[in-house]
Amino acid sequence: VQLQASGGGLVQPGDSLKLSCESSGFTLEHYYMGWFRQAPGKEREGVSCISSTGITTSYASSVRGRFTISRDNHKNTVSLQMNSLKPNDTATYYCARGISRLCGDRWFQAPEYADWGQGTQVTVSS
């Protein structure tokens, strides 16, 4: 299993970024997928989750309305569109493979994921 996150960078407050996660080594359409982030000195935080079909999504309250998760199972990719970025969005962002098809009530907890990508850095600063 490989998960390759990309798309991070340095942006100003209010800007947008789109993160991508390219997957290989497993059948993406069989699993929910999530995005997490971790800022220096803080715990890893669940950002968003998308079900295997893409029909159901979940978001942390801190990003709801600004971030949109999506997936293309044919292209083996999961994306996170981030709009209206704020300085406290600064973190390393990770994509992760779930353990079944549906994001459960604990989707935001790391043990609900089997595999992790290497992370991509997002820095929001003026």
Coordinates of N, CA and C in Angstrom, one line a residue:
V1 N 0.8 -1.2 0.0 CA 0.0 0.0 0.0 C 0.9 1.2 0.0
Q2 N 0.6 2.1 -0.9 CA 1.3 3.4 -0.9 C 0.3 4.6 -1.1
L3 N 0.5 5.6 -0.3 CA -0.3 6.8 -0.4 C 0.7 8.0 -0.5
Q4 N 0.5 8.7 -1.6 CA 1.5 9.8 -1.9 C 0.7 11.1 -1.9
A5 N 0.9 11.9 -0.9 CA 0.2 13.2 -0.8 C 1.1 14.3 -1.4
S6 N 0.4 15.2 -2.1 CA 1.1 16.3 -2.7 C 0.2 17.5 -2.8
G7 N 0.8 18.7 -3.2 CA 0.0 19.9 -3.4 C 0.1 20.9 -2.3
G8 N 0.9 20.6 -1.3 CA 1.1 21.6 -0.2 C 2.0 22.7 -0.7
G9 N 2.1 23.7 0.2 CA 2.9 24.9 -0.2 C 2.7 26.0 0.8
L10 N 3.3 27.1 0.5 CA 3.2 28.4 1.3 C 2.2 29.3 0.6
V11 N 1.2 29.7 1.3 CA 0.2 30.6 0.8 C -0.2 31.6 1.8
Q12 N -0.9 32.6 1.4 CA -1.3 33.7 2.3 C -2.7 33.4 2.8
P13 N -3.1 34.0 3.9 CA -4.4 33.9 4.4 C -5.5 34.2 3.4
G14 N -6.5 33.4 3.3 CA -7.5 33.7 2.3 C -7.3 32.9 1.0
D15 N -6.1 32.4 0.8 CA -5.8 31.7 -0.4 C -6.4 30.3 -0.4
S16 N -6.2 29.6 -1.5 CA -6.7 28.2 -1.7 C -5.6 27.3 -2.1
L17 N -5.7 26.1 -1.7 CA -4.8 25.0 -2.1 C -5.6 23.7 -2.4
K18 N -5.2 22.9 -3.3 CA -5.8 21.6 -3.4 C -4.7 20.5 -3.2
L19 N -5.0 19.7 -2.2 CA -4.1 18.5 -2.0 C -4.6 17.3 -2.7
S20 N -3.7 16.5 -3.1 CA -4.0 15.3 -3.8 C -3.3 14.1 -3.1
C21 N -4.0 13.0 -3.1 CA -3.4 11.7 -2.6 C -3.5 10.6 -3.6
E22 N -2.4 10.2 -4.1 CA -2.4 9.1 -5.1 C -2.2 7.8 -4.4
S23 N -3.1 6.9 -4.7 CA -3.0 5.6 -4.0 C -2.6 4.5 -4.9
S24 N -1.9 3.5 -4.4 CA -1.6 2.3 -5.1 C -1.4 1.1 -4.2
G25 N -1.5 -0.1 -4.7 CA -1.3 -1.3 -3.9 C -2.6 -1.8 -3.3
F26 N -3.7 -1.2 -3.5 CA -5.0 -1.7 -3.0 C -6.1 -1.1 -3.9
T27 N -7.3 -1.7 -3.7 CA -8.4 -1.2 -4.5 C -9.1 -0.1 -3.7
L28 N -8.9 1.1 -4.2 CA -9.3 2.3 -3.5 C -10.8 2.3 -3.3
E29 N -11.6 1.8 -4.2 CA -13.1 1.9 -4.1 C -13.6 1.0 -3.0
H30 N -12.8 0.3 -2.4 CA -13.3 -0.6 -1.3 C -13.2 0.1 0.1
Y31 N -12.6 1.3 0.2 CA -12.3 1.9 1.5 C -12.6 3.3 1.6
Y32 N -13.1 3.7 2.8 CA -13.2 5.2 3.0 C -11.7 5.7 3.1
M33 N -11.6 7.0 2.9 CA -10.3 7.7 3.0 C -10.5 8.9 3.8
G34 N -9.4 9.3 4.5 CA -9.4 10.4 5.3 C -8.2 11.3 5.1
W35 N -8.4 12.6 5.5 CA -7.3 13.5 5.6 C -7.1 13.9 7.1
F36 N -5.9 13.9 7.5 CA -5.5 14.4 8.9 C -4.5 15.5 8.7
R37 N -4.3 16.2 9.8 CA -3.2 17.2 9.8 C -2.6 17.2 11.2
Q38 N -1.3 17.6 11.2 CA -0.6 17.7 12.5 C 0.3 19.0 12.4
A39 N 0.0 19.9 13.4 CA 0.9 21.0 13.5 C 1.9 20.8 14.6
P40 N 3.0 21.5 14.5 CA 4.1 21.2 15.5 C 3.6 21.4 16.9
G41 N 3.9 20.4 17.7 CA 3.6 20.4 19.1 C 2.1 20.1 19.4
K42 N 1.4 19.7 18.4 CA 0.0 19.3 18.5 C -0.3 17.9 18.1
E43 N -1.4 17.4 18.6 CA -1.8 16.0 18.2 C -2.3 16.0 16.7
R44 N -2.3 14.8 16.1 CA -2.8 14.7 14.8 C -4.3 14.8 14.9
E45 N -4.9 15.6 13.9 CA -6.3 16.0 13.9 C -7.0 15.5 12.7
G46 N -8.1 14.8 12.8 CA -8.9 14.4 11.7 C -9.5 15.6 11.0
V47 N -9.3 15.8 9.7 CA -9.9 16.9 9.0 C -11.1 16.5 8.2
S48 N -11.1 15.4 7.5 CA -12.2 15.0 6.7 C -12.2 13.6 6.3
C49 N -13.3 13.0 6.0 CA -13.4 11.6 5.6 C -14.4 11.5 4.5
I50 N -14.2 10.6 3.6 CA -15.1 10.3 2.5 C -15.3 8.8 2.3
S51 N -16.5 8.5 2.1 CA -16.9 7.0 2.0 C -16.3 6.5 0.7
S52 N -16.4 5.2 0.6 CA -15.8 4.5 -0.6 C -16.4 4.9 -1.9
T53 N -17.6 5.3 -1.9 CA -18.3 5.7 -3.1 C -18.3 7.2 -3.3
G54 N -17.9 7.9 -2.3 CA -17.8 9.4 -2.3 C -19.2 10.0 -2.0
I55 N -20.2 9.2 -1.7 CA -21.5 9.8 -1.4 C -21.5 10.5 0.0
T56 N -20.8 10.0 0.9 CA -20.9 10.5 2.3 C -19.5 11.1 2.7
T57 N -19.6 12.3 3.2 CA -18.4 13.0 3.7 C -18.6 13.5 5.1
S58 N -17.5 13.7 5.8 CA -17.5 14.3 7.1 C -16.4 15.3 7.3
Y59 N -16.6 16.3 8.1 CA -15.6 17.3 8.3 C -15.4 17.7 9.7
A60 N -14.2 18.1 10.1 CA -14.0 18.7 11.4 C -14.7 20.1 11.4
S61 N -15.2 20.5 12.5 CA -15.9 21.7 12.6 C -15.0 22.9 12.2
S62 N -13.7 22.8 12.4 CA -12.8 23.9 12.1 C -12.6 24.1 10.6
V63 N -13.0 23.1 9.8 CA -12.8 23.3 8.3 C -14.1 23.2 7.6
R64 N -15.2 22.9 8.2 CA -16.5 22.7 7.5 C -16.9 24.0 6.8
G65 N -17.2 23.9 5.6 CA -17.6 25.1 4.8 C -16.5 25.7 4.0
R66 N -15.2 25.3 4.4 CA -14.0 25.8 3.7 C -13.3 24.8 2.9
F67 N -13.4 23.5 3.4 CA -12.7 22.4 2.8 C -13.7 21.5 2.1
T68 N -13.3 20.9 1.0 CA -14.1 19.9 0.4 C -13.2 18.7 0.0
I69 N -13.7 17.5 0.4 CA -13.0 16.3 0.1 C -13.7 15.6 -1.1
S70 N -12.9 15.0 -2.0 CA -13.5 14.3 -3.1 C -12.6 13.1 -3.5
R71 N -13.1 12.3 -4.4 CA -12.3 11.2 -4.8 C -12.6 10.8 -6.2
D72 N -11.7 10.2 -6.9 CA -11.9 9.6 -8.2 C -11.3 8.2 -8.1
N73 N -12.2 7.2 -8.0 CA -11.7 5.9 -7.8 C -11.1 5.3 -9.1
H74 N -11.5 5.9 -10.2 CA -10.9 5.4 -11.5 C -9.4 5.9 -11.6
K75 N -9.2 7.0 -11.0 CA -7.8 7.6 -11.1 C -7.0 7.3 -9.8
N76 N -7.6 6.6 -8.9 CA -7.0 6.2 -7.6 C -6.5 7.5 -6.8
T77 N -7.3 8.5 -6.8 CA -6.9 9.7 -6.1 C -8.0 10.2 -5.2
V78 N -7.6 10.8 -4.1 CA -8.4 11.5 -3.2 C -7.9 12.9 -3.0
S79 N -8.8 13.9 -3.1 CA -8.4 15.3 -3.0 C -9.0 16.0 -1.9
L80 N -8.3 17.1 -1.5 CA -8.8 18.0 -0.5 C -8.7 19.4 -1.0
Q81 N -9.8 20.0 -1.4 CA -9.8 21.4 -1.8 C -9.9 22.3 -0.5
M82 N -9.0 23.2 -0.3 CA -8.9 24.0 0.9 C -9.1 25.5 0.4
N83 N -10.1 26.1 0.8 CA -10.4 27.5 0.5 C -10.3 28.3 1.8
S84 N -10.2 29.6 1.6 CA -10.2 30.6 2.7 C -9.2 30.1 3.8
L85 N -8.0 29.8 3.4 CA -7.1 29.3 4.4 C -6.7 30.3 5.5
K86 N -6.5 29.8 6.7 CA -6.2 30.6 7.8 C -4.8 30.2 8.4
P87 N -4.1 31.0 9.1 CA -2.8 30.6 9.7 C -2.9 29.4 10.5
N88 N -4.0 29.2 11.2 CA -4.1 27.9 12.0 C -4.4 26.7 11.2
D89 N -4.5 26.8 9.9 CA -4.5 25.6 9.1 C -3.1 25.1 8.8
T90 N -2.1 25.8 9.2 CA -0.8 25.4 9.0 C -0.5 24.1 9.7
A91 N 0.0 23.1 8.9 CA 0.2 21.8 9.4 C 0.8 20.9 8.3
T92 N 1.2 19.7 8.7 CA 1.5 18.7 7.7 C 0.2 17.9 7.5
Y93 N -0.2 17.7 6.3 CA -1.4 17.0 6.0 C -1.1 15.6 5.5
Y94 N -1.9 14.7 6.0 CA -1.7 13.3 5.7 C -3.0 12.7 5.1
C95 N -2.9 11.9 4.1 CA -4.0 11.1 3.7 C -3.9 9.7 4.3
A96 N -5.0 9.0 4.5 CA -5.0 7.7 5.2 C -6.1 6.8 4.6
R97 N -5.8 5.6 4.6 CA -6.8 4.6 4.1 C -7.6 4.0 5.3
G98 N -8.9 4.0 5.1 CA -9.8 3.5 6.2 C -9.7 2.0 6.2
I99 N -10.6 1.4 7.0 CA -10.7 0.0 7.3 C -11.9 -0.7 6.7
S100 N -12.8 0.1 6.2 CA -14.0 -0.4 5.6 C -14.6 0.6 4.6
R101 N -15.8 0.5 4.2 CA -16.4 1.3 3.2 C -16.9 2.7 3.7
L102 N -17.4 2.7 4.9 CA -18.1 3.8 5.4 C -17.3 4.5 6.6
C103 N -17.3 5.8 6.5 CA -16.7 6.6 7.6 C -17.7 6.5 8.8
G104 N -17.2 5.9 9.9 CA -18.0 5.8 11.1 C -18.0 7.0 12.0
D105 N -18.6 6.8 13.1 CA -18.6 8.0 14.1 C -17.3 8.4 14.6
R106 N -16.3 7.5 14.5 CA -15.0 7.8 15.0 C -14.0 8.1 13.8
W107 N -14.5 8.5 12.7 CA -13.7 8.7 11.5 C -12.5 9.6 11.8
F108 N -12.6 10.5 12.8 CA -11.6 11.5 13.1 C -10.4 11.0 13.9
Q109 N -10.5 9.7 14.3 CA -9.5 9.1 15.2 C -8.6 8.2 14.4
A110 N -7.3 8.4 14.6 CA -6.2 7.7 13.8 C -6.3 6.2 13.8
P111 N -6.7 5.6 14.9 CA -6.8 4.1 14.9 C -7.8 3.5 13.9
E112 N -8.7 4.4 13.3 CA -9.7 4.0 12.4 C -9.1 3.9 11.0
Y113 N -7.8 4.0 10.9 CA -7.1 4.0 9.6 C -6.0 3.0 9.6
A114 N -5.8 2.4 8.4 CA -4.8 1.3 8.4 C -3.5 1.7 7.8
D115 N -3.5 2.6 6.9 CA -2.3 3.0 6.2 C -2.2 4.6 6.1
W116 N -1.0 5.1 6.1 CA -0.8 6.5 6.0 C 0.2 6.9 5.0
G117 N 0.0 8.1 4.4 CA 0.9 8.7 3.5 C 2.0 9.4 4.2
Q118 N 2.9 10.0 3.5 CA 4.1 10.6 4.1 C 3.8 12.1 4.5
G119 N 2.8 12.7 4.0 CA 2.4 14.0 4.4 C 2.9 15.1 3.5
T120 N 2.2 16.2 3.4 CA 2.6 17.3 2.6 C 2.4 18.6 3.5
Q121 N 3.3 19.5 3.4 CA 3.3 20.7 4.3 C 2.5 21.8 3.7
V122 N 1.6 22.3 4.6 CA 0.8 23.5 4.2 C 1.2 24.6 5.2
T123 N 1.6 25.7 4.7 CA 1.9 26.9 5.5 C 1.1 28.1 5.1
V124 N 0.4 28.6 6.0 CA -0.5 29.8 5.7 C 0.1 31.0 6.5
S125 N 0.6 31.9 5.8 CA 1.3 33.0 6.5 C 1.3 34.2 5.6
S126 N 1.2 35.4 6.2 CA 1.3 36.6 5.5 C 2.7 37.2 5.5

